[in-house]
PDB file of C-alpha atoms in Angstrom:
ATOM      1  CA  MET Q   1      60.106 -36.208 108.666  1.00 71.00           C
ATOM      2  CA  ASP Q   2      61.122 -39.184 106.546  1.00 87.00           C
ATOM      3  CA  ILE Q   3      60.852 -42.711 107.881  1.00 90.00           C
ATOM      4  CA  PHE Q   4      63.437 -45.345 107.019  1.00 94.00           C
ATOM      5  CA  VAL Q   5      63.538 -48.748 108.706  1.00 96.00           C
ATOM      6  CA  GLU Q   6      65.443 -51.796 107.531  1.00 96.00           C
ATOM      7  CA  GLN Q   7      65.463 -55.421 108.680  1.00 97.00           C
ATOM      8  CA  MET Q   8      67.375 -58.484 107.505  1.00 97.00           C
ATOM      9  CA  ILE Q   9      65.958 -61.949 108.033  1.00 95.00           C
ATOM     10  CA  LYS Q  10      67.680 -65.242 107.261  1.00 95.00           C
ATOM     11  CA  LYS Q  11      65.509 -67.994 105.827  1.00 94.00           C
ATOM     12  CA  ARG Q  12      65.790 -71.197 107.824  1.00 93.00           C
ATOM     13  CA  ILE Q  13      66.677 -74.446 106.065  1.00 92.00           C
ATOM     14  CA  GLY Q  14      63.461 -76.328 105.388  1.00 90.00           C
ATOM     15  CA  ARG Q  15      62.303 -79.637 103.996  1.00 91.00           C
ATOM     16  CA  SER Q  16      62.624 -78.601 100.338  1.00 91.00           C
ATOM     17  CA  ASP Q  17      66.216 -77.495 100.972  1.00 92.00           C
ATOM     18  CA  TRP Q  18      67.076 -80.927 102.366  1.00 94.00           C
ATOM     19  CA  PHE Q  19      65.536 -82.566  99.279  1.00 94.00           C
ATOM     20  CA  VAL Q  20      67.711 -80.382  97.038  1.00 93.00           C
ATOM     21  CA  PHE Q  21      70.826 -81.286  99.050  1.00 94.00           C
ATOM     22  CA  ALA Q  22      70.027 -85.005  98.910  1.00 95.00           C
ATOM     23  CA  GLY Q  23      69.152 -84.857  95.202  1.00 95.00           C
ATOM     24  CA  ALA Q  24      72.370 -83.052  94.322  1.00 94.00           C
ATOM     25  CA  LEU Q  25      74.427 -85.547  96.311  1.00 94.00           C
ATOM     26  CA  ALA Q  26      72.651 -88.558  94.779  1.00 96.00           C
ATOM     27  CA  ALA Q  27      72.946 -87.211  91.223  1.00 96.00           C
ATOM     28  CA  SER Q  28      76.640 -86.414  91.728  1.00 96.00           C
ATOM     29  CA  CYS Q  29      77.387 -89.899  93.057  1.00 95.00           C
ATOM     30  CA  LEU Q  30      75.476 -91.512  90.193  1.00 96.00           C
ATOM     31  CA  ILE Q  31      77.237 -89.464  87.504  1.00 95.00           C
ATOM     32  CA  LEU Q  32      80.676 -90.017  89.032  1.00 94.00           C
ATOM     33  CA  THR Q  33      80.039 -93.775  89.339  1.00 95.00           C
ATOM     34  CA  LEU Q  34      78.939 -94.019  85.711  1.00 95.00           C
ATOM     35  CA  LEU Q  35      81.961 -92.028  84.575  1.00 93.00           C
ATOM     36  CA  ALA Q  36      84.321 -94.188  86.643  1.00 93.00           C
ATOM     37  CA  VAL Q  37      82.919 -97.332  85.015  1.00 94.00           C
ATOM     38  CA  TYR Q  38      82.530 -96.209  81.394  1.00 94.00           C
ATOM     39  CA  ILE Q  39      84.908 -93.246  80.801  1.00 92.00           C
ATOM     40  CA  PRO Q  40      87.558 -93.249  83.565  1.00 90.00           C
ATOM     41  CA  MET Q  41      89.801 -90.664  81.927  1.00 93.00           C
ATOM     42  CA  LEU Q  42      87.077 -87.987  82.318  1.00 92.00           C
ATOM     43  CA  LEU Q  43      86.579 -88.742  85.999  1.00 92.00           C
ATOM     44  CA  LEU Q  44      88.889 -86.059  87.440  1.00 93.00           C
ATOM     45  CA  PRO Q  45      87.677 -83.079  85.315  1.00 93.00           C
ATOM     46  CA  ALA Q  46      84.062 -84.202  85.760  1.00 94.00           C
ATOM     47  CA  MET Q  47      84.567 -84.485  89.523  1.00 94.00           C
ATOM     48  CA  VAL Q  48      85.840 -80.913  89.728  1.00 96.00           C
ATOM     49  CA  GLY Q  49      82.960 -79.638  87.579  1.00 95.00           C
ATOM     50  CA  ILE Q  50      80.328 -81.525  89.541  1.00 96.00           C
ATOM     51  CA  PHE Q  51      81.672 -80.315  92.885  1.00 95.00           C
ATOM     52  CA  VAL Q  52      81.601 -76.701  91.633  1.00 95.00           C
ATOM     53  CA  LEU Q  53      78.009 -77.128  90.403  1.00 95.00           C
ATOM     54  CA  ASP Q  54      76.995 -78.740  93.689  1.00 94.00           C
ATOM     55  CA  TYR Q  55      78.595 -75.883  95.622  1.00 93.00           C
ATOM     56  CA  TYR Q  56      76.630 -73.265  93.657  1.00 91.00           C
ATOM     57  CA  LEU Q  57      73.400 -75.239  93.846  1.00 91.00           C
ATOM     58  CA  ILE Q  58      73.617 -75.844  97.586  1.00 90.00           C
ATOM     59  CA  SER Q  59      74.878 -72.370  98.464  1.00 90.00           C
ATOM     60  CA  SER Q  60      72.089 -70.783  96.392  1.00 90.00           C
ATOM     61  CA  ARG Q  61      69.650 -72.199  98.973  1.00 90.00           C
ATOM     62  CA  SER Q  62      71.126 -69.811 101.559  1.00 92.00           C
ATOM     63  CA  LEU Q  63      68.608 -66.970 101.407  1.00 95.00           C
ATOM     64  CA  GLU Q  64      68.190 -63.741 103.291  1.00 96.00           C
ATOM     65  CA  TYR Q  65      65.384 -61.228 102.943  1.00 97.00           C
ATOM     66  CA  GLU Q  66      65.695 -57.511 103.490  1.00 97.00           C
ATOM     67  CA  TYR Q  67      62.602 -55.534 104.393  1.00 97.00           C
ATOM     68  CA  SER Q  68      62.926 -51.797 104.022  1.00 97.00           C
ATOM     69  CA  VAL Q  69      60.267 -49.220 104.757  1.00 96.00           C
ATOM     70  CA  THR Q  70      60.831 -45.788 103.279  1.00 95.00           C
ATOM     71  CA  ASN Q  71      57.911 -43.553 104.159  1.00 91.00           C
ATOM     72  CA  SER Q  72      54.943 -45.515 102.768  1.00 92.00           C
ATOM     73  CA  ASP Q  73      56.909 -47.895 100.517  1.00 95.00           C
ATOM     74  CA  LEU Q  74      57.630 -51.427 101.715  1.00 96.00           C
ATOM     75  CA  THR Q  75      60.313 -53.122  99.611  1.00 97.00           C
ATOM     76  CA  ILE Q  76      61.344 -56.749 100.019  1.00 97.00           C
ATOM     77  CA  ASP Q  77      64.610 -57.944  98.455  1.00 97.00           C
ATOM     78  CA  LYS Q  78      65.949 -61.494  98.298  1.00 97.00           C
ATOM     79  CA  ILE Q  79      69.693 -61.923  98.856  1.00 96.00           C
ATOM     80  CA  ILE Q  80      71.071 -65.198  97.539  1.00 94.00           C
ATOM     81  CA  SER Q  81      74.236 -66.451  99.265  1.00 91.00           C
ATOM     82  CA  ARG Q  82      75.380 -62.886  99.771  1.00 89.00           C
ATOM     83  CA  ARG Q  83      76.254 -62.958  96.053  1.00 87.00           C
ATOM     84  CA  SER Q  84      73.252 -61.434  94.370  1.00 93.00           C
ATOM     85  CA  ARG Q  85      70.213 -59.386  95.241  1.00 94.00           C
ATOM     86  CA  LYS Q  86      66.804 -59.575  93.574  1.00 96.00           C
ATOM     87  CA  LYS Q  87      63.836 -57.353  94.223  1.00 95.00           C
ATOM     88  CA  VAL Q  88      60.907 -59.533  95.304  1.00 94.00           C
ATOM     89  CA  ILE Q  89      58.187 -56.921  95.593  1.00 95.00           C
ATOM     90  CA  SER Q  90      57.602 -53.270  96.372  1.00 95.00           C
ATOM     91  CA  VAL Q  91      54.246 -52.195  97.793  1.00 95.00           C
ATOM     92  CA  ASP Q  92      52.868 -48.837  98.793  1.00 95.00           C
ATOM     93  CA  ALA Q  93      51.330 -49.161 102.265  1.00 94.00           C
ATOM     94  CA  HIS Q  94      48.278 -47.250 101.068  1.00 94.00           C
ATOM     95  CA  ASP Q  95      47.526 -50.177  98.691  1.00 93.00           C
ATOM     96  CA  ILE Q  96      47.517 -52.790 101.479  1.00 95.00           C
ATOM     97  CA  GLU Q  97      44.034 -54.288 101.830  1.00 95.00           C
ATOM     98  CA  ALA Q  98      44.750 -56.651 104.740  1.00 95.00           C
ATOM     99  CA  LEU Q  99      47.548 -57.197 107.240  1.00 96.00           C
ATOM    100  CA  GLY Q 100      47.846 -59.604 110.141  1.00 94.00           C
ATOM    101  CA  ARG Q 101      49.240 -62.820 111.555  1.00 94.00           C
ATOM    102  CA  TYR Q 102      49.335 -65.544 108.910  1.00 95.00           C
ATOM    103  CA  ARG Q 103      47.123 -68.609 109.220  1.00 91.00           C
ATOM    104  CA  LYS Q 104      47.315 -70.923 106.219  1.00 89.00           C
ATOM    105  CA  GLU Q 105      43.677 -72.005 106.372  1.00 89.00           C
ATOM    106  CA  ASP Q 106      42.498 -68.385 106.044  1.00 88.00           C
ATOM    107  CA  HIS Q 107      44.207 -67.975 102.653  1.00 88.00           C
ATOM    108  CA  GLN Q 108      43.900 -71.376 100.970  1.00 86.00           C
ATOM    109  CA  LYS Q 109      40.601 -70.596  99.248  1.00 87.00           C
ATOM    110  CA  GLN Q 110      41.408 -66.969  98.458  1.00 88.00           C
ATOM    111  CA  SER Q 111      42.510 -66.186  94.927  1.00 91.00           C
ATOM    112  CA  TYR Q 112      45.668 -64.157  94.456  1.00 93.00           C
ATOM    113  CA  SER Q 113      47.492 -63.338  91.225  1.00 94.00           C
ATOM    114  CA  ALA Q 114      50.813 -63.975  92.954  1.00 94.00           C
ATOM    115  CA  ARG Q 115      52.048 -65.279  96.298  1.00 94.00           C
ATOM    116  CA  PHE Q 116      55.440 -64.376  97.761  1.00 95.00           C
ATOM    117  CA  ASN Q 117      56.972 -66.099 100.760  1.00 95.00           C
ATOM    118  CA  ALA Q 118      59.654 -63.872 102.231  1.00 95.00           C
ATOM    119  CA  SER Q 119      59.306 -65.221 105.748  1.00 95.00           C
ATOM    120  CA  GLU Q 120      61.783 -66.972 107.988  1.00 94.00           C
ATOM    121  CA  TYR Q 121      60.131 -70.391 107.606  1.00 93.00           C
ATOM    122  CA  GLU Q 122      58.986 -71.925 104.318  1.00 89.00           C
ATOM    123  CA  ASN Q 123      55.655 -73.032 105.820  1.00 88.00           C
ATOM    124  CA  GLY Q 124      54.796 -69.514 107.045  1.00 85.00           C
ATOM    125  CA  ARG Q 125      55.154 -70.267 110.754  1.00 89.00           C
ATOM    126  CA  ASP Q 126      55.306 -67.111 112.910  1.00 91.00           C
ATOM    127  CA  ALA Q 127      54.774 -64.974 109.799  1.00 95.00           C
ATOM    128  CA  TRP Q 128      52.649 -61.956 109.038  1.00 96.00           C
ATOM    129  CA  TYR Q 129      50.789 -61.546 105.764  1.00 96.00           C
ATOM    130  CA  LEU Q 130      49.758 -58.618 103.693  1.00 95.00           C
ATOM    131  CA  ALA Q 131      47.274 -58.650 100.861  1.00 96.00           C
ATOM    132  CA  ALA Q 132      47.529 -55.749  98.446  1.00 95.00           C
ATOM    133  CA  ARG Q 133      46.712 -54.542  94.969  1.00 93.00           C
ATOM    134  CA  HIS Q 134      49.900 -54.276  92.942  1.00 92.00           C
ATOM    135  CA  PRO Q 135      49.892 -52.189  89.715  1.00 90.00           C
ATOM    136  CA  GLN Q 136      51.598 -54.899  87.601  1.00 92.00           C
ATOM    137  CA  LYS Q 137      50.885 -58.144  89.451  1.00 92.00           C
ATOM    138  CA  GLY Q 138      47.274 -57.612  90.547  1.00 93.00           C
ATOM    139  CA  ARG Q 139      46.090 -58.911  93.924  1.00 94.00           C
ATOM    140  CA  ILE Q 140      49.077 -60.328  95.822  1.00 96.00           C
ATOM    141  CA  LEU Q 141      49.750 -62.145  99.082  1.00 96.00           C
ATOM    142  CA  VAL Q 142      53.096 -61.569 100.779  1.00 96.00           C
ATOM    143  CA  LEU Q 143      54.297 -63.579 103.781  1.00 96.00           C
ATOM    144  CA  PHE Q 144      57.013 -61.913 105.803  1.00 96.00           C
ATOM    145  CA  SER Q 145      58.508 -61.931 109.311  1.00 95.00           C
ATOM    146  CA  PRO Q 146      58.704 -58.268 110.327  1.00 96.00           C
ATOM    147  CA  SER Q 147      60.072 -56.926 113.567  1.00 95.00           C
ATOM    148  CA  GLU Q 148      58.026 -54.623 115.756  1.00 95.00           C
ATOM    149  CA  LYS Q 149      60.038 -51.706 114.359  1.00 96.00           C
ATOM    150  CA  VAL Q 150      59.010 -52.488 110.746  1.00 95.00           C
ATOM    151  CA  LEU Q 151      55.345 -52.876 111.731  1.00 94.00           C
ATOM    152  CA  THR Q 152      55.448 -49.575 113.608  1.00 93.00           C
ATOM    153  CA  ALA Q 153      56.926 -47.854 110.542  1.00 94.00           C
ATOM    154  CA  ILE Q 154      54.168 -49.219 108.251  1.00 94.00           C
ATOM    155  CA  LYS Q 155      51.269 -48.520 110.626  1.00 94.00           C
ATOM    156  CA  PRO Q 156      50.776 -44.746 110.008  1.00 93.00           C
ATOM    157  CA  PHE Q 157      50.393 -45.301 106.255  1.00 94.00           C
ATOM    158  CA  LEU Q 158      47.756 -48.047 106.436  1.00 94.00           C
ATOM    159  CA  SER Q 159      44.096 -47.298 105.964  1.00 93.00           C
ATOM    160  CA  ARG Q 160      42.258 -46.936 109.258  1.00 93.00           C
ATOM    161  CA  GLN Q 161      40.319 -50.203 108.911  1.00 94.00           C
ATOM    162  CA  VAL Q 162      43.427 -52.257 108.015  1.00 94.00           C
ATOM    163  CA  ALA Q 163      45.344 -50.781 110.981  1.00 92.00           C
ATOM    164  CA  VAL Q 164      42.488 -51.541 113.394  1.00 93.00           C
ATOM    165  CA  ASN Q 165      42.168 -55.123 112.102  1.00 91.00           C
ATOM    166  CA  ALA Q 166      45.928 -55.722 112.360  1.00 90.00           C
ATOM    167  CA  PHE Q 167      46.845 -53.929 115.582  1.00 90.00           C
ATOM    168  CA  GLY Q 168      43.617 -53.284 117.450  1.00 86.00           C
ATOM    169  CA  ARG Q 169      42.390 -49.846 118.494  1.00 80.00           C
ATOM    170  CA  ASN Q 170      45.560 -48.620 120.215  1.00 66.00           C
TER     171      ASN Q 170
END
């Protein structure tokens, strides 16, 4: 029997998002002020253009992640403002070397070829991690916020030791 489980998670607005919002607003005000003083006849078209750019910049910070488990494949996609979808990573559950609750201090000194944060919070709060060998990217660390349903779907395909470390002996 095939297994297919899907979960959508919305990324919460974090500190870096607020810095982008503030930076876009400050840059827009500065540019519009300079245009009003030095080239007033370009003010209206520039205002329209800047507001459109600000809209796209700010709305591109609205992220959702989709976790889908199809048999032993875990695929994570990033959905940007419900406009575009990008594949973040796809991992075979058999290649997962470690899985568990994320604690930042446990992974700071570890070396990974790539790190992906596909969790609800940008600092990894309440997240799970998986460390795996990826054919193209090497050793990777993925932070994600799976539901119990997603974890249950991945569990049968994990190696015995990884499953025991992550879920205990039950």
